Short mmCIF file of C-alpha atoms in Angstrom, two decimals:
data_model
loop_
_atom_site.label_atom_id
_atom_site.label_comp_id
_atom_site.label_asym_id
_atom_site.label_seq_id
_atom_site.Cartn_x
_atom_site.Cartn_y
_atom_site.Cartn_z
CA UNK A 286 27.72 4.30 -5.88
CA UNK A 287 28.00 3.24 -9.18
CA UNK A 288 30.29 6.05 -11.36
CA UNK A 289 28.21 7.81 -14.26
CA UNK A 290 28.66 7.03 -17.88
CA UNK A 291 30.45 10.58 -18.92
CA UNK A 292 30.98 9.08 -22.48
CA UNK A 293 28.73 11.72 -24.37
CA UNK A 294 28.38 10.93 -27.81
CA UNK A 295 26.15 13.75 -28.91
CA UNK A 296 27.38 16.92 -30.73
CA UNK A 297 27.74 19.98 -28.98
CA UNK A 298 24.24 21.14 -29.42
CA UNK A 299 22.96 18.18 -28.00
CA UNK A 300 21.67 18.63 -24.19
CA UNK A 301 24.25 18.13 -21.08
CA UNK A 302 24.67 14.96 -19.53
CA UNK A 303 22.11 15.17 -16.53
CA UNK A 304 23.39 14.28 -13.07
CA UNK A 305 22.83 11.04 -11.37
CA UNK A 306 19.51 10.22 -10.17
CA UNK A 307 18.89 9.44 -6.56
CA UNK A 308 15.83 7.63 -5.81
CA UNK A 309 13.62 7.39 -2.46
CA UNK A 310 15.34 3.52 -1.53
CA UNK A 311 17.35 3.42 1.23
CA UNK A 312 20.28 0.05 0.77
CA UNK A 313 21.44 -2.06 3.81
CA UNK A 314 24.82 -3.16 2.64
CA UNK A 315 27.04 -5.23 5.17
CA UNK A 316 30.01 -3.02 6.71
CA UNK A 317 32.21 -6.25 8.75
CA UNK A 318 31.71 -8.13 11.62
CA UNK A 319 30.52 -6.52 15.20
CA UNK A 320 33.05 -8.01 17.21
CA UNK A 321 31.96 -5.34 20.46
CA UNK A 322 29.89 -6.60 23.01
CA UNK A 323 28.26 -3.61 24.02
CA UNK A 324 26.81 -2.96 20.18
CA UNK A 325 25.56 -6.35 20.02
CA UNK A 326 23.06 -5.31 22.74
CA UNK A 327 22.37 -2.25 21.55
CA UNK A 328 19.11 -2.20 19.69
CA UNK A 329 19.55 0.80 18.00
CA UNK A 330 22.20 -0.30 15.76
CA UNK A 331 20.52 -2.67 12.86
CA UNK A 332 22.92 -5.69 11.78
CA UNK A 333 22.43 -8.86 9.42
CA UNK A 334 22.97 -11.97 11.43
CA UNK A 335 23.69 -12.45 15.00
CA UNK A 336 21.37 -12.82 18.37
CA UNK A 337 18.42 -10.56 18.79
CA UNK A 338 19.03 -7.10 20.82
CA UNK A 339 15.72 -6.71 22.27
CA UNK A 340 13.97 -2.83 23.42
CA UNK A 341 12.94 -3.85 27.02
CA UNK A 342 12.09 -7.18 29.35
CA UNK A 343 10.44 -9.32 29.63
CA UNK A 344 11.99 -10.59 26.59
CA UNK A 345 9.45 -12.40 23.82
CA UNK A 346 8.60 -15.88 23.89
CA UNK A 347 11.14 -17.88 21.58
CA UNK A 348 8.35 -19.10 19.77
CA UNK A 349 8.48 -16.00 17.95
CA UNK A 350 11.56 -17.64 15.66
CA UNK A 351 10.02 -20.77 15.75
CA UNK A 352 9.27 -21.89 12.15
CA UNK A 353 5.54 -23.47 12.00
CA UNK A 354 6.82 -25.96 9.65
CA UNK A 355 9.72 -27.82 11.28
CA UNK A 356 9.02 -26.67 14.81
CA UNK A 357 12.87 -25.82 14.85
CA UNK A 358 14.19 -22.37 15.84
CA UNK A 359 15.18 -19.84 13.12
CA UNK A 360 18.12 -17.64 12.51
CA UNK A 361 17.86 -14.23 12.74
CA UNK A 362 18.50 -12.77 9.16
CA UNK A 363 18.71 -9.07 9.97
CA UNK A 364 17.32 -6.32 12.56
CA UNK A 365 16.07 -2.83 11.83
CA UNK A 366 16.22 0.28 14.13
CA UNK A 367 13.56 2.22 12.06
CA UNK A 368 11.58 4.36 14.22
CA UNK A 369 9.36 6.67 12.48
CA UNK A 370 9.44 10.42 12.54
CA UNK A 371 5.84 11.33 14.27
CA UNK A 372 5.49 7.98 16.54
CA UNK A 373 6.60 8.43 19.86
CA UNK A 374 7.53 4.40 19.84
CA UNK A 375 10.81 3.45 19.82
CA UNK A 376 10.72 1.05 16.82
CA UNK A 377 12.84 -2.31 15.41
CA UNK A 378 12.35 -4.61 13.10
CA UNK A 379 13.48 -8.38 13.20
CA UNK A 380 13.46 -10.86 10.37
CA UNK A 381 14.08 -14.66 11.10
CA UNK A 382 14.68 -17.12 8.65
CA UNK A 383 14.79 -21.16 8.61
CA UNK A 384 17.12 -22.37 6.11
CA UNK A 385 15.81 -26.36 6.11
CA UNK A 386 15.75 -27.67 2.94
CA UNK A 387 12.50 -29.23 3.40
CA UNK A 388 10.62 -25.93 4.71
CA UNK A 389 11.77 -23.84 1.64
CA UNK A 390 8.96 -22.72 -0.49
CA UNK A 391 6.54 -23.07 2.53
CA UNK A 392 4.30 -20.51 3.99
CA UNK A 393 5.86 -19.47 7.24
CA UNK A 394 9.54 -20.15 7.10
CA UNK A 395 10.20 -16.26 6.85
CA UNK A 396 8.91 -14.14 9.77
CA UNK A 397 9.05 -10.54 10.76
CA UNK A 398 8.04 -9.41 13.87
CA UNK A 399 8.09 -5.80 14.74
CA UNK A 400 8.92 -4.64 18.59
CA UNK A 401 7.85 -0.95 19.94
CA UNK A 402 8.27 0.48 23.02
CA UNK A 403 7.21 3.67 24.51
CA UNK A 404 9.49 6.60 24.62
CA UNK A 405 7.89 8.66 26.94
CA UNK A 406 11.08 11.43 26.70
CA UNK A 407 10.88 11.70 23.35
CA UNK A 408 6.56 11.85 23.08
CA UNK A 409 6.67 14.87 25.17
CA UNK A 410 9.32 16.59 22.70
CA UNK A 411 6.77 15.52 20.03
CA UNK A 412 4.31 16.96 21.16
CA UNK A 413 6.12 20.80 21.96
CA UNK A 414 7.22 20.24 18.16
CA UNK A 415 3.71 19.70 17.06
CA UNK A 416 2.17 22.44 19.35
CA UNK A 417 4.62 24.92 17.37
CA UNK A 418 3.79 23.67 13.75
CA UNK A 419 0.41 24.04 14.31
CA UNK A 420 0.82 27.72 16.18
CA UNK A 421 2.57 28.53 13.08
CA UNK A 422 0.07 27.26 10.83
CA UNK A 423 -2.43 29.40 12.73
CA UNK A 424 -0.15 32.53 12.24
CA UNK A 425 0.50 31.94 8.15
CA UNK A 426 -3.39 31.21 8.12
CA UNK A 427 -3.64 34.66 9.96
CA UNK A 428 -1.60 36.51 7.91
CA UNK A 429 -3.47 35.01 4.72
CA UNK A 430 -6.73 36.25 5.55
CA UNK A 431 -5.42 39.26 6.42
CA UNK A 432 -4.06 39.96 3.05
CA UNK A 433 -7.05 38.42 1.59
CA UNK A 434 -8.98 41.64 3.53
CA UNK A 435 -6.31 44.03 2.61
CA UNK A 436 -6.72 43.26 -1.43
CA UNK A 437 -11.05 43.23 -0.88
CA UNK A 438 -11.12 46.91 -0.39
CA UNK A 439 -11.81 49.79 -2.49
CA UNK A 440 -9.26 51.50 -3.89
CA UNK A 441 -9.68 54.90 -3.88
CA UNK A 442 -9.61 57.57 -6.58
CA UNK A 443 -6.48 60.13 -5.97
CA UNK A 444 -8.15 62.62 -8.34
CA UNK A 445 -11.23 62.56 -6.53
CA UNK A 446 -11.95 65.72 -4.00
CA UNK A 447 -11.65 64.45 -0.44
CA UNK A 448 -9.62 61.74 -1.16
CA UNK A 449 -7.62 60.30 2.01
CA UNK A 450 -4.39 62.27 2.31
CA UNK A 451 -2.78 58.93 3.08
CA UNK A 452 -3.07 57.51 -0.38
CA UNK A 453 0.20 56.83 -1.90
CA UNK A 454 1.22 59.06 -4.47
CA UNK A 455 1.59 57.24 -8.11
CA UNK A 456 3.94 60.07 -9.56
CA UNK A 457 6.76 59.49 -7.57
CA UNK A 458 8.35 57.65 -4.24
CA UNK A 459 8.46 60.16 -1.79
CA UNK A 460 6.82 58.39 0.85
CA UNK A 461 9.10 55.35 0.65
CA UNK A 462 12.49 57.59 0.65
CA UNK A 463 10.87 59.83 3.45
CA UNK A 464 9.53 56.65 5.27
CA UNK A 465 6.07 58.40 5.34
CA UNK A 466 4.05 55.01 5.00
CA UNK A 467 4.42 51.66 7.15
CA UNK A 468 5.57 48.41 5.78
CA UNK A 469 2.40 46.70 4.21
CA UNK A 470 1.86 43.51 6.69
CA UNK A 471 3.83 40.25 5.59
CA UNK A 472 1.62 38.43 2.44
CA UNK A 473 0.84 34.57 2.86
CA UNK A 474 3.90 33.83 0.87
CA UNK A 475 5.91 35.38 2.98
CA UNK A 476 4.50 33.99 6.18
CA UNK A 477 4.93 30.67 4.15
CA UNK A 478 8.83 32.01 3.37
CA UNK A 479 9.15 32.06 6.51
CA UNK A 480 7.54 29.33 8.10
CA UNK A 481 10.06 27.11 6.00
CA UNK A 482 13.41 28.67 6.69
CA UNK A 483 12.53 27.40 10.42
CA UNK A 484 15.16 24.79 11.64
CA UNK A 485 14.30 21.15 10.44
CA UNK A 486 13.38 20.05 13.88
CA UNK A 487 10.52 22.44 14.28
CA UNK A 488 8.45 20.52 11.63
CA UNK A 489 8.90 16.98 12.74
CA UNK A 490 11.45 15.73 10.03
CA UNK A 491 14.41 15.27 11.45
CA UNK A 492 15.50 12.38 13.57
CA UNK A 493 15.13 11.43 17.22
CA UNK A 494 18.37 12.69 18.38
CA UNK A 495 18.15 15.99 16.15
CA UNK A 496 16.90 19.24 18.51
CA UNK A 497 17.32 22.79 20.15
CA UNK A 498 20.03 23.53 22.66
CA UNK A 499 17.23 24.25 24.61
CA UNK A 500 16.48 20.71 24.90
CA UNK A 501 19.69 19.06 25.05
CA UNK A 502 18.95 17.75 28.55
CA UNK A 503 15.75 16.19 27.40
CA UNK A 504 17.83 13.98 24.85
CA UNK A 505 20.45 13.02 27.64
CA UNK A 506 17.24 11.78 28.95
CA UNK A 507 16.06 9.95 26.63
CA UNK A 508 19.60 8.55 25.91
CA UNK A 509 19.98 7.61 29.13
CA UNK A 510 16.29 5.82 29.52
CA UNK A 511 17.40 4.29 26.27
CA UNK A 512 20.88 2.97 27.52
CA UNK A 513 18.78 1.38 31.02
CA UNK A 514 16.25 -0.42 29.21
CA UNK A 515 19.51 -1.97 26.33
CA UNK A 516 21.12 -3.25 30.00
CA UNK A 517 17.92 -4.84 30.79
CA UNK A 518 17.28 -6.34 27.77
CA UNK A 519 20.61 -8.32 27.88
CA UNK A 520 20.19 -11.82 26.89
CA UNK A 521 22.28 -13.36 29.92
CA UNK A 522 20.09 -16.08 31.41
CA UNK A 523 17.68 -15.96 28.20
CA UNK A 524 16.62 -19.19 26.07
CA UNK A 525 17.46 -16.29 22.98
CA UNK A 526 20.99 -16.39 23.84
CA UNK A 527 21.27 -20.48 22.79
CA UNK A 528 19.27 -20.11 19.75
CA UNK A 529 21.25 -20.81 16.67
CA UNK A 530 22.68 -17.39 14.92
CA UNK A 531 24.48 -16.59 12.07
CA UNK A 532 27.95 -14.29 12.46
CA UNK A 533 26.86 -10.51 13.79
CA UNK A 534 27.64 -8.13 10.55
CA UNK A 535 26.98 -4.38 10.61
CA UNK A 536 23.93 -3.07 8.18
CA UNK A 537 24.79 0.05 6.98
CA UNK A 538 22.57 2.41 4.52
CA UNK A 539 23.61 4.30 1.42
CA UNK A 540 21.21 6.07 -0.82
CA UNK A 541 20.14 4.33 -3.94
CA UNK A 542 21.55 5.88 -7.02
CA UNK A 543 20.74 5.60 -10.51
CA UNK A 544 23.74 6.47 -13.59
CA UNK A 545 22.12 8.92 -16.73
CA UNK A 546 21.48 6.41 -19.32
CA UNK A 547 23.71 6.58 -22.35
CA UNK A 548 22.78 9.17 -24.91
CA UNK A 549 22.07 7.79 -28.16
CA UNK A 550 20.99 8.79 -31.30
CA UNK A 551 17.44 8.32 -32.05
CA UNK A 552 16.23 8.05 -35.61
CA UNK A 553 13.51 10.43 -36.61
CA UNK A 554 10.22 9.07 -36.14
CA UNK A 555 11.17 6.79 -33.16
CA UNK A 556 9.65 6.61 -29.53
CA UNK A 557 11.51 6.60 -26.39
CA UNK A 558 9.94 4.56 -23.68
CA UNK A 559 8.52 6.56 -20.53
CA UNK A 560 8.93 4.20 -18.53
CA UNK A 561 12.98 3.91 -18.46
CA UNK A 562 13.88 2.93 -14.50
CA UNK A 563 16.42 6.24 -15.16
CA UNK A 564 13.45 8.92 -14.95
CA UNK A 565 13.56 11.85 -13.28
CA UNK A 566 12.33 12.78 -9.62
CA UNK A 567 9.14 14.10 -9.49
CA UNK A 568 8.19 17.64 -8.39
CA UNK A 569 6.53 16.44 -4.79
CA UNK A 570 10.82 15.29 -4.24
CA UNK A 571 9.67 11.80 -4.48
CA UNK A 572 10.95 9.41 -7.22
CA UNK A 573 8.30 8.60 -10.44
CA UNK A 574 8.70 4.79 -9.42
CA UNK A 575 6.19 4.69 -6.99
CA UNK A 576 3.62 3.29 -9.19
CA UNK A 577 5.94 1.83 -11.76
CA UNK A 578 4.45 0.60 -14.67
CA UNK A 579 4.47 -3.19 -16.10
CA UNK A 580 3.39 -4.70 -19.72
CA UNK A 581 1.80 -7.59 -19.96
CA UNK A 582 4.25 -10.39 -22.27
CA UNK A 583 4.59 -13.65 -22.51
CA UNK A 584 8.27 -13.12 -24.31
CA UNK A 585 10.11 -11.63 -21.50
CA UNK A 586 9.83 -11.59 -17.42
CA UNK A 587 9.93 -8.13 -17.45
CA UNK A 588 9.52 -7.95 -13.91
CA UNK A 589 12.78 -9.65 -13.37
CA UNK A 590 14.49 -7.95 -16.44
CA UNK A 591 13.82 -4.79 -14.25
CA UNK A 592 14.84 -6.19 -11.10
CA UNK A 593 18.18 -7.24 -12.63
CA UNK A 594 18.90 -3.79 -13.77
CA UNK A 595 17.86 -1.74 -10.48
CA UNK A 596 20.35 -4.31 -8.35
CA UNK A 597 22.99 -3.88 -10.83
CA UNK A 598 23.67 -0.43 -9.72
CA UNK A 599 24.41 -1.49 -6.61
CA UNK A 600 25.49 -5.52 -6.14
CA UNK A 601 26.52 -5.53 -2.55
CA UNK A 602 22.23 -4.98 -1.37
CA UNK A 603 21.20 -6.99 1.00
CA UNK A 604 17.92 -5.16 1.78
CA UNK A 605 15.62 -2.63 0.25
CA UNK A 606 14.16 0.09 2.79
CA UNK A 607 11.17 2.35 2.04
CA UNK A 608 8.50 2.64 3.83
CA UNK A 609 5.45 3.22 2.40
CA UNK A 610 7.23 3.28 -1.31
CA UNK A 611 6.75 0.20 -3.55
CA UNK A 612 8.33 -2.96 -3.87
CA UNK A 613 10.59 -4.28 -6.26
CA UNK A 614 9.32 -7.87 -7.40
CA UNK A 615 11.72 -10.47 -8.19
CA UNK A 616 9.88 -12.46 -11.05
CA UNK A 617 6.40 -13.11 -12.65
CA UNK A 618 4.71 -15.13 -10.30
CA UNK A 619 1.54 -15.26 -8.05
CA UNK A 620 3.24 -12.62 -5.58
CA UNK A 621 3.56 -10.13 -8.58
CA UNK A 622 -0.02 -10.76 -10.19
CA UNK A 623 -1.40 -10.18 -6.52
CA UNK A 624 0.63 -6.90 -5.54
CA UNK A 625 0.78 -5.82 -9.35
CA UNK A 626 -2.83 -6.82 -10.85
CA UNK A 627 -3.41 -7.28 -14.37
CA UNK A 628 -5.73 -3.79 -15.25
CA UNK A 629 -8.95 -4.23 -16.98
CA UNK A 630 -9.05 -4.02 -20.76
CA UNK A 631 -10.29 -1.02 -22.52
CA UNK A 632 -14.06 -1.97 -24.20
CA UNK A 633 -14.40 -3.51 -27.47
CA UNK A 634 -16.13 -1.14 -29.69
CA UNK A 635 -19.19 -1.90 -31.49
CA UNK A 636 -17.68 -1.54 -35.16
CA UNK A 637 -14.54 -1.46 -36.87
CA UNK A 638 -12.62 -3.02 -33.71
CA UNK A 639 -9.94 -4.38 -36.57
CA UNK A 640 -9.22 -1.03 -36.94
CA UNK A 641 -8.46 0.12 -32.80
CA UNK A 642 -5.44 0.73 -31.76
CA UNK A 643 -5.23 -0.41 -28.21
CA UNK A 644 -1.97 0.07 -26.15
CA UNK A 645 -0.11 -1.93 -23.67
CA UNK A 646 -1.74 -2.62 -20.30
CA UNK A 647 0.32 -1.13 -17.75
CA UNK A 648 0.30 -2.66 -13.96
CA UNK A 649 0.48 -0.68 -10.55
CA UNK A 650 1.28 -1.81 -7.40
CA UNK A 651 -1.81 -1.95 -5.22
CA UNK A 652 -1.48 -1.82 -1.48
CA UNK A 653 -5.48 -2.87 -0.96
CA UNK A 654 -4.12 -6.38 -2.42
CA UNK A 655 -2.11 -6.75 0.71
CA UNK A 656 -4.11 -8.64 3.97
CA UNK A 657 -4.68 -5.93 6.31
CA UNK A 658 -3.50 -5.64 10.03
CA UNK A 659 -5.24 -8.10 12.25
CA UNK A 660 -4.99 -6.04 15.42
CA UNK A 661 -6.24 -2.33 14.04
CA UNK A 662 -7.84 -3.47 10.49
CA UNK A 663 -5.95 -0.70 9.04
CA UNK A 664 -4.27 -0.81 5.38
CA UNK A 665 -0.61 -2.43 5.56
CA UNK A 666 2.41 -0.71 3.82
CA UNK A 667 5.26 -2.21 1.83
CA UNK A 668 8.71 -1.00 4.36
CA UNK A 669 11.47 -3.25 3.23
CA UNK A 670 12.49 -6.18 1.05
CA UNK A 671 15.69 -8.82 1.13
CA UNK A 672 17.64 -9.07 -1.53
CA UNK A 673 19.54 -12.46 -2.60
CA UNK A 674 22.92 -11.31 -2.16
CA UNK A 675 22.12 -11.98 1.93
CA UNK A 676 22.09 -14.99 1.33
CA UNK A 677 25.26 -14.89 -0.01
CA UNK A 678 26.43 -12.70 2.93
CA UNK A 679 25.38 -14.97 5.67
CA UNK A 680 26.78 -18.21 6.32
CA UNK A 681 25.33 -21.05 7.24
CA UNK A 682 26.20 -22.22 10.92
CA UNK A 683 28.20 -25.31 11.38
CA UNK A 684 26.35 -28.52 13.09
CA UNK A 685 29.52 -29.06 14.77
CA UNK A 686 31.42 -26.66 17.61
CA UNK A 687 31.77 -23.42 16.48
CA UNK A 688 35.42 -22.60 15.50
CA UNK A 689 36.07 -26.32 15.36
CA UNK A 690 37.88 -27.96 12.21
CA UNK A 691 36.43 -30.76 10.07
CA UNK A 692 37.82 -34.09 10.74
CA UNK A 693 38.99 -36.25 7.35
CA UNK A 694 36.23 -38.43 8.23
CA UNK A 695 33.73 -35.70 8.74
CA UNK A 696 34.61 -33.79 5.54
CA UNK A 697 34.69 -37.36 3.22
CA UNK A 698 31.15 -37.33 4.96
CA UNK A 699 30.07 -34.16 3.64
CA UNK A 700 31.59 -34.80 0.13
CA UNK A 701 29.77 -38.13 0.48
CA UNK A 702 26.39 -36.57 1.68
CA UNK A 703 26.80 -33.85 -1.64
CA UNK A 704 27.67 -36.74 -4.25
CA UNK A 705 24.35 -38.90 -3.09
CA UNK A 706 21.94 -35.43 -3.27
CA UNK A 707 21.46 -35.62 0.10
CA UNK A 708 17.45 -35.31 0.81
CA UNK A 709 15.89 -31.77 1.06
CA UNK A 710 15.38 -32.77 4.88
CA UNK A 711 18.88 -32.83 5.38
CA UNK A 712 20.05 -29.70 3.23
CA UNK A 713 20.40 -26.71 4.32
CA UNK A 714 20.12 -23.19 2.72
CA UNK A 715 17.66 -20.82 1.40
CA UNK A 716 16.24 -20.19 -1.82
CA UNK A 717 13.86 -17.16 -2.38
CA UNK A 718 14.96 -14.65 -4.47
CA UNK A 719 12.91 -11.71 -2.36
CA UNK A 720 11.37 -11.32 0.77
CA UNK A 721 8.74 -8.69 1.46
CA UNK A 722 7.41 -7.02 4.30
CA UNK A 723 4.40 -4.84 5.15
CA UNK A 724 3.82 -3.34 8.36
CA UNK A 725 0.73 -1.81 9.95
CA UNK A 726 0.41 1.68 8.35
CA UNK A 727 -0.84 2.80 11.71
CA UNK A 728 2.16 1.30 13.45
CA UNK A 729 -0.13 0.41 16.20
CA UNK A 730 0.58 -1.19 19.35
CA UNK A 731 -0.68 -2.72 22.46
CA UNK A 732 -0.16 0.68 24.49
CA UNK A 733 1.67 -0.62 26.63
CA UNK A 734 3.94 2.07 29.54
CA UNK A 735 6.34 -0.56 30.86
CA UNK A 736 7.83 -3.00 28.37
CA UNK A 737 7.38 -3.43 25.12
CA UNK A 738 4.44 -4.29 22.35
CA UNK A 739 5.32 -7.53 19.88
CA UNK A 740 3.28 -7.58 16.18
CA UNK A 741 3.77 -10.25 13.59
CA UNK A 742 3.66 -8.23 9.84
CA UNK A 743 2.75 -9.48 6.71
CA UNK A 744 6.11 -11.78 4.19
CA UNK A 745 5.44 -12.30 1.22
CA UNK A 746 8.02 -14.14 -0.46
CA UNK A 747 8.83 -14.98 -4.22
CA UNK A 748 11.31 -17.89 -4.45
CA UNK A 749 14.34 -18.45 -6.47
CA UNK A 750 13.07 -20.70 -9.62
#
């Protein structure tokens, strides 16, 4: 995490430095080579590089890293464990790569694929946890009309003859020192009070492996179901295991944060822009970046201007995770006019137009602008993004034995190959500047009990100029 700029130059009246800002982005950063055999077939543990760890068997056809443009295989560039929260799939992600010269800038030679596979164990726990969130609902919805009922009646008249001798008396507390009334029935804030200071894992949000004692047994279950189908999926005897592969390095995540900007002066009169990349969370706990605004200019890419600053916080990204957030384009190009459209201008009045003043035109990312699942038809949503500095993390396989040394001849060959500009046929390496992916919003699958359920997702890719 980048430190924060403590150098306050405002007087002592001026407002304290605020605290570092940490948005909704989770970061892959590489954390060193896997170098254990029984990691690199667990699926559960995402990496950049290396062979495939598949969910279950029969493992997919090979065709699936196949690029459509040189009919070669692809590398694998990294691999996700990202199940989500209220599915009951188990849930990975794999993005393959082909780093041919000649297939760069082409539609195709970047491909996710998305694997699920049914975790019976853990469905059942998700559905006791949903059974209790909605009996609690029912009780705070309970208590609320109650309360609702109790504040509807009349309230009677103490001076009145006949009035109830159980009315409270408004000259003094007797009856709560001499515990002569009962405790008025919990409010709907209460009941809501309560409902919230309930353990994480009664309302869905924590993780698979998060739950009661009571229930310990059902996640050595589900471990062990897990650890059965990782043994299956082993790629002895596979055509995966001869594909070509980059070196195995761990993905780890760290939170995204953003440092306070530097204070500074501003002259009376002067604006501040609203749209600083520094700005606050907002009060639903989610970051104000979700729909991010753009101006239109033909002076600056702004888009990349703000893309440089975000990844100079943290250099060492290799991947961008939030699903359902908003991507982060890379440069002005046809990707960025589709997912960010130009808005429609304001109308031209009648008279005195000289005299309008008409501000900026600010762009929004707009999910509809993304083709929608084939299999469901439902909406796709942005989950992830590479970043260039994978590129610089993986390295490009050798053409000759793995391990082995360059000859003199072979090496005066390489210079030889570099001096003459070798054709883009020949050269290898890749050259977008972002990849990214949207995934069925549904998550939906072929509902399948044994095995596991394959779905191609949506790249879009904006390419290094």
């Amino acid at each position: 995490m980048p430190p924060a700029d403590v150098d306050d130059t405002w007087s002592d009246s001026d407002d304290e430095l605020e605290a570092d800002v940490e948005t909704s982005v989770d970061l892959g950063v590489p954390d060193g080579l896997v170098d254990d055999p029984a990691v690199l077939l667990d699926p559960t543990v995402s990496r950049i590089g290396g062979h495939p760890s598949f969910l279950a068997t029969p493992h997919p056809p090979t065709s699936h890293a196949t690029c459509p443009n040189c009919s070669q295989p692809m590398e694998l560039l990294v691999q996700i464990w990202c199940p989500l929260n209220e599915s009951p799939n188990d849930r990975v992600l794999f993005v393959w790569g082909c780093a041919n010269g000649a297939c760069q800038r082409k539609e195709g030679s970047i491909r996710a694929w998305r694997e699920l596979r049914f975790n019976k164990k853990y469905a059942e726990k998700l559905e006791r946890k949903l059974a209790r969130r909605k009996q609690k609902e029912l009780e705070a919805a309970k208590a609320a009309v109650a309360e609702a009922a109790k504040r509807s009646l009349p309230k009677s008249n103490p001076f009145a003859l006949g009035a109830a001798p159980s009315a409270p008396n408004p000259f003094g507390l007797g009856s709560q020192i001499f515990g002569g009334s009962d405790a008025a029935p919990p409010s709907a804030e209460s009941a809501q009070a309560a409902a919230q200071t309930e353990p994480a894992a009664q309302d869905g949000s924590s993780d698979r492996s998060g739950e009661s004692e009571s229930e310990s047994d059902t996640d050595d279950d589900t471990d062990d179901a897990l650890a059965a189908g990782m043994q299956s999926a082993s790629l002895d005897d596979s055509p995966w295991k001869a594909a070509p592969a980059y070196p195995p390095l761990y993905l780890s995540t760290v939170a995204e944060y953003l440092p306070p900007p530097p204070k500074v002066k501003v002259p009376a009169g002067a604006t501040v822009d609203p749209d600083d990349d520094r700005a606050p969370k907002g009060k639903d706990g989610g970051s104000q970046w979700d729909f991010e605004g753009y101006e239109n200019s033909i002076d600056v890419d702004q888009a990349f201007e703000r893309f440089s600053r975000r990844v100079s916080y943290e250099g060492e990204q290799c991947l961008r995770y939030e699903h359902g957030g908003t991507p982060l384009p890379y440069a002005s190009d046809k990707i960025f006019d589709q997912l960010f459209p130009v808005p429609p201008a304001p109308p031209t009045p009648v008279t005195k137009g000289e005299f309008m003043v008409t501000p900026p035109r600010k762009r929004t990312f707009a999910p509809e602008s993304v083709p929608p699942c084939p299999h469901c038809q439902s909406r796709r949503v942005f989950e992830c993004q590479l970043m260039p500095n994978l590129i610089n993390v993986l390295k490009a396989p050798a053409e000759t034995q793995e391990g082995k040394k360059l000859t003199d001849e072979e090496r005066r060959a390489e210079v030889l190959r570099a001096v003459r500009k070798e054709s883009a046929s020949r050269r290898r390496g890749m050259e977008w500047g972002t990849c990214m992916i949207f995934s069925c919003e549904k998550d939906c699958s072929a509902e399948k009990e044994e095995g596991s359920s394959w779905r191609e997702e949506c790249v879009l890719v904006q390419w290094d100029e």
